[in-house]
Coordinates of C-alpha atoms and ligand atoms in Angstrom, one line a residue:
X29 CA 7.4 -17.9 -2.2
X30 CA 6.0 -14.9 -0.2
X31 CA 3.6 -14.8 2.3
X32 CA 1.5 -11.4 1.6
X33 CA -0.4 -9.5 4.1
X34 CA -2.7 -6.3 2.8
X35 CA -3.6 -3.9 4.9
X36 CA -6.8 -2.0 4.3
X37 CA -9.4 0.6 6.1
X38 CA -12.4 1.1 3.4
X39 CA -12.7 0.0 -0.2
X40 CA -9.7 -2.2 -1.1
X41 CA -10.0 -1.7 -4.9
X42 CA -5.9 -1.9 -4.9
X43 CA -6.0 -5.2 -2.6
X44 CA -8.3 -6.3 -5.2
X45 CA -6.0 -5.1 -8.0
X46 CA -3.4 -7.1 -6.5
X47 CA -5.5 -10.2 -5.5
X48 CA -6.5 -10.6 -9.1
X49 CA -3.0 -10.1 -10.2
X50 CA -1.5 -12.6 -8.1
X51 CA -4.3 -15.0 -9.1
X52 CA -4.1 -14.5 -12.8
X53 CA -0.4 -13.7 -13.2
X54 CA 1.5 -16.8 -11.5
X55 CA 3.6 -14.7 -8.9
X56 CA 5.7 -16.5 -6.4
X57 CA 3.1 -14.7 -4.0
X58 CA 0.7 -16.6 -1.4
X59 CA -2.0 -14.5 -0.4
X60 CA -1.9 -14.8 3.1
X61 CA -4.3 -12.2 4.7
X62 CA -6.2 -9.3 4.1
X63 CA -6.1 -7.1 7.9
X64 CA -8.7 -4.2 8.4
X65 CA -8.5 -1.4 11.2
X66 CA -12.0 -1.2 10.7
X67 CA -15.6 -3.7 10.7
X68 CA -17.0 -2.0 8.1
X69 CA -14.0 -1.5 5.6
X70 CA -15.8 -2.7 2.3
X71 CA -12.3 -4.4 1.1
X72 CA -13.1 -7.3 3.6
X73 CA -16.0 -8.4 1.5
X74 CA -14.3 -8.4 -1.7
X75 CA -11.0 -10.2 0.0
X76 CA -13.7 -13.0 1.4
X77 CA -15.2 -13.6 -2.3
X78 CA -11.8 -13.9 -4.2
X79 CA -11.1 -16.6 -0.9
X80 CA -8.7 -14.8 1.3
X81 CA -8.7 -15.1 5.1
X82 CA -9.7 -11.7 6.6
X83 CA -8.8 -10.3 10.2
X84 CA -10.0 -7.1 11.7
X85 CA -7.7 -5.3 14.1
X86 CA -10.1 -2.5 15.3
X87 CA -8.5 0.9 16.0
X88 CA -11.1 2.8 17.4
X89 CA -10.0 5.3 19.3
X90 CA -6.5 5.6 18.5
X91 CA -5.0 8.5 16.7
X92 CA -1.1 8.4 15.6
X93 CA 1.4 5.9 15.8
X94 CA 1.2 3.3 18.5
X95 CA 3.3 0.2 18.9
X96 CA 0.5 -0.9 21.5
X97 CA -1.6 -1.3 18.4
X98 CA 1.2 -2.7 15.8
X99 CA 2.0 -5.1 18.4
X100 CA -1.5 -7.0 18.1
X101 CA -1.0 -6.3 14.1
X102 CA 2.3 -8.3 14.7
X103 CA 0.9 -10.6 16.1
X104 CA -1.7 -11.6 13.6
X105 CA 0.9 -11.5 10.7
X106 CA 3.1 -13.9 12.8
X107 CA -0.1 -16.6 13.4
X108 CA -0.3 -16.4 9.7
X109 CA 3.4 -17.0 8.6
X110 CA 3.6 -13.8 7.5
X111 CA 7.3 -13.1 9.0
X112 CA 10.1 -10.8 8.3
X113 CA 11.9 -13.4 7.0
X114 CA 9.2 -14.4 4.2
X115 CA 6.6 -11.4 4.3
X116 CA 5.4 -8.5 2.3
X117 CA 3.0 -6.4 3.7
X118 CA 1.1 -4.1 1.6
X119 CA -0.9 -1.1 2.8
X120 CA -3.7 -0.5 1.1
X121 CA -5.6 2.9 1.5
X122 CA -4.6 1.7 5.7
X123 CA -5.0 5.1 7.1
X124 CA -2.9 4.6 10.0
X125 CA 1.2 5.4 10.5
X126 CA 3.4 2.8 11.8
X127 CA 5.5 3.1 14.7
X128 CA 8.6 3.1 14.8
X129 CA 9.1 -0.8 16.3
X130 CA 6.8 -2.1 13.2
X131 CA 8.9 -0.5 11.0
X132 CA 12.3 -2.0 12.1
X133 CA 10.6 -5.3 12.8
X134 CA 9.6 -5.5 9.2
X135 CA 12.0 -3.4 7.5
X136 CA 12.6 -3.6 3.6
X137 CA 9.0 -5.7 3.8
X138 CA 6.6 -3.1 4.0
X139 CA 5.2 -1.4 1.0
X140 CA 2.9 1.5 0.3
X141 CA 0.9 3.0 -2.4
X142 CA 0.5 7.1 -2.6
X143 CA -1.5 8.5 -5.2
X144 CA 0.8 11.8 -6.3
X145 CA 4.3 11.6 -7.2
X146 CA 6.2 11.7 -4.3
X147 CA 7.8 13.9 -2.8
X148 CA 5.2 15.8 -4.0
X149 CA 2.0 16.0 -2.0
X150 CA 2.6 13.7 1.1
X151 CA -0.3 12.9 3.5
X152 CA -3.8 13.1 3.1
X153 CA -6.2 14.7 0.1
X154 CA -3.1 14.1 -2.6
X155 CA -5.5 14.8 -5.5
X156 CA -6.8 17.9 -3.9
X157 CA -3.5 19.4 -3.2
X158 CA -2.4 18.8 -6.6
X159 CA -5.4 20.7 -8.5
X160 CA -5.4 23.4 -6.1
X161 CA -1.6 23.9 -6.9
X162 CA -2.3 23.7 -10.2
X163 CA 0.1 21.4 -11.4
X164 CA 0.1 20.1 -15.3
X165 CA 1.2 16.6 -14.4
X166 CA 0.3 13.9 -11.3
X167 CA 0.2 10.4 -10.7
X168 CA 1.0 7.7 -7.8
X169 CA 3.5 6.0 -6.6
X170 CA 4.9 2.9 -4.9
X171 CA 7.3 3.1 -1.8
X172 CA 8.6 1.4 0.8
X173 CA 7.8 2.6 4.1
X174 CA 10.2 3.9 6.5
X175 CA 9.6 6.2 9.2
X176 CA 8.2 8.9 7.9
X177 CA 4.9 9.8 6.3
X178 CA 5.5 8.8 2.3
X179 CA 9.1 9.3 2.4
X180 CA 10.6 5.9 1.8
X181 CA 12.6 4.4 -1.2
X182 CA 10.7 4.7 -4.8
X183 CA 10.0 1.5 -6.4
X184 CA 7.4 2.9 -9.3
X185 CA 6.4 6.2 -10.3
X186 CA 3.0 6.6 -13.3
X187 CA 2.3 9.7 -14.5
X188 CA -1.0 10.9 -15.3
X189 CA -2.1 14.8 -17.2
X190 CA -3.8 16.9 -15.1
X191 CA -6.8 18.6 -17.1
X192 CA -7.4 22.1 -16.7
X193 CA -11.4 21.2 -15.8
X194 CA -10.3 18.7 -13.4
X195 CA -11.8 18.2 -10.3
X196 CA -10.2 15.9 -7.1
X197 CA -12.6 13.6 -7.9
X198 CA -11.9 13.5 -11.7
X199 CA -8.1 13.1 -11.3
X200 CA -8.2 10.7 -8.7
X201 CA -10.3 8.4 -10.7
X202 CA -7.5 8.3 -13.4
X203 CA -4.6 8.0 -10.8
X204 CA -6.7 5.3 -9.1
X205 CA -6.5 3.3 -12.7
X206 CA -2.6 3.4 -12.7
X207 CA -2.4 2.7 -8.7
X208 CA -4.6 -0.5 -10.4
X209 CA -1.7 -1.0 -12.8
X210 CA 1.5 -0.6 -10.7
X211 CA 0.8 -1.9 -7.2
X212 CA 0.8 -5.3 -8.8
X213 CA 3.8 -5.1 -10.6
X214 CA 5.6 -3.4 -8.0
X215 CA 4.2 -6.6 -5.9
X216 CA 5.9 -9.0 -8.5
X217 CA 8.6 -7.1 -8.4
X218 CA 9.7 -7.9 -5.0
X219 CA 8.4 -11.3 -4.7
X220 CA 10.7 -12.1 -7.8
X221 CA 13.8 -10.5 -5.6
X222 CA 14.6 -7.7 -8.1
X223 CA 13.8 -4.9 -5.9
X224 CA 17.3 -3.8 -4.4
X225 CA 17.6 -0.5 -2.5
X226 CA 21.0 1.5 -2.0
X227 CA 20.4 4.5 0.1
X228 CA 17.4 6.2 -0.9
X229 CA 17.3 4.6 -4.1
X230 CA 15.7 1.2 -5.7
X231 CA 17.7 -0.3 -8.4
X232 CA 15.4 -2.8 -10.5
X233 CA 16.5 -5.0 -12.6
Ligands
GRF27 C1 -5.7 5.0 -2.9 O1 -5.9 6.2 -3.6 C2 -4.3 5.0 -2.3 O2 -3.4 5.6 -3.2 C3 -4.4 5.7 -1.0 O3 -5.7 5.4 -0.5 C4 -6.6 5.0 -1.6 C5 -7.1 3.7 -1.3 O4 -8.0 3.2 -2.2 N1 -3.3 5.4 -0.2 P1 -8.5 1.7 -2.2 O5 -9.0 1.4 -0.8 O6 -7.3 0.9 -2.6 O7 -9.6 1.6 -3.2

């Protein structure tokens, strides 16, 4: 069994995607806790309605990676069995970078969703910088974290058409409907153990 942790800063529709999943699907996943960097990140209602503990770590204030900060995160993970011995962590639309420490602490146990085929369009406003490049295909895609920004291991990749009248708002509804799909089952993927990565590479079997 897994303990899961989500991490989230506003509207949690992939923790929800996930919570419902887990619920629904039978995965060998307890959902632990869902941890907010912000009060008013509408996630924590929905997490509180489908029955999972919240916690909000505030971050007010703090701008780039800070172990001072990932400490206290730590710290709430650990209270709730949420180790790196039998955790996930899942960041959710959490718009903060780890440091460095985190990272190590938790390595192979932290995963990520992006929402443009990586390595293309890292960072922030992925849907914009894809239709102002003007490419013919997008999508999203689940990683695990490393220490970079969106440059760890690949564990699933969905690909979604860019229409010529799209807007960033148009396209990123669609990709949001396949981050729905795969964050899940990139979730039961590891909590089943058949997530193995070699290098940069995941093999899945
Ligand atoms: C998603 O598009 C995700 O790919 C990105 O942030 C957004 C979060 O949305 N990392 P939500 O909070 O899961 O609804």
């Amino acid at each position: 069994m897994i303990n899961l942790a989500i991490l989230i800063s506003g509207r949690g529709s992939n923790m929800e995607a996930i919570l419902r999943a887990v619920k629904k699907k039978k995965m060998p996943v307890r959902p632990v806790i869902v941890i907010a960097n912000k009060s008013d990140a509408k996630g924590l209602q929905i997490a509180k309605k489908l029955g999972v503990k919240t916690a909000i770590v505030e971050s007010v204030g703090l701008k780039g990676r800070s172990w001072e900060y990932d400490k206290k995160l730590s710290a709430v993970l650990e209270e709730n069995n949420v180790t790196p011995k039998n955790g996930l962590i899942c960041l959710a639309g959490f718009m903060r970078i780890m440091s460095p420490e985190f990272i190590k602490r938790y390595k192979g146990r932290i995963i990520n969703i992006h929402p443009a085929i990586l390595p293309s369009f890292p960072g922030l406003h992925s849907q914009r910088q894809a239709v102002d490049h003007g490419v013919k295909y997008s999508g999203c895609t689940v990683h695990f974290v490393d220490e970079g920004v969106d440059t760890g291991p690949i564990i699933l990749q969905a690909i979604v058409k860019v229409k010529d009248d799209d807007t960033e708002e148009s396209l990123s509804k669609r990709i949001l409907k396949q981050e729905h799909r795969i964050y899940p089952k990139a979730v039961r993927l590891f909590a089943e153990g058949k997530i193995k990565v070699k290098g940069r590479k995941t093999i899945i079997s």
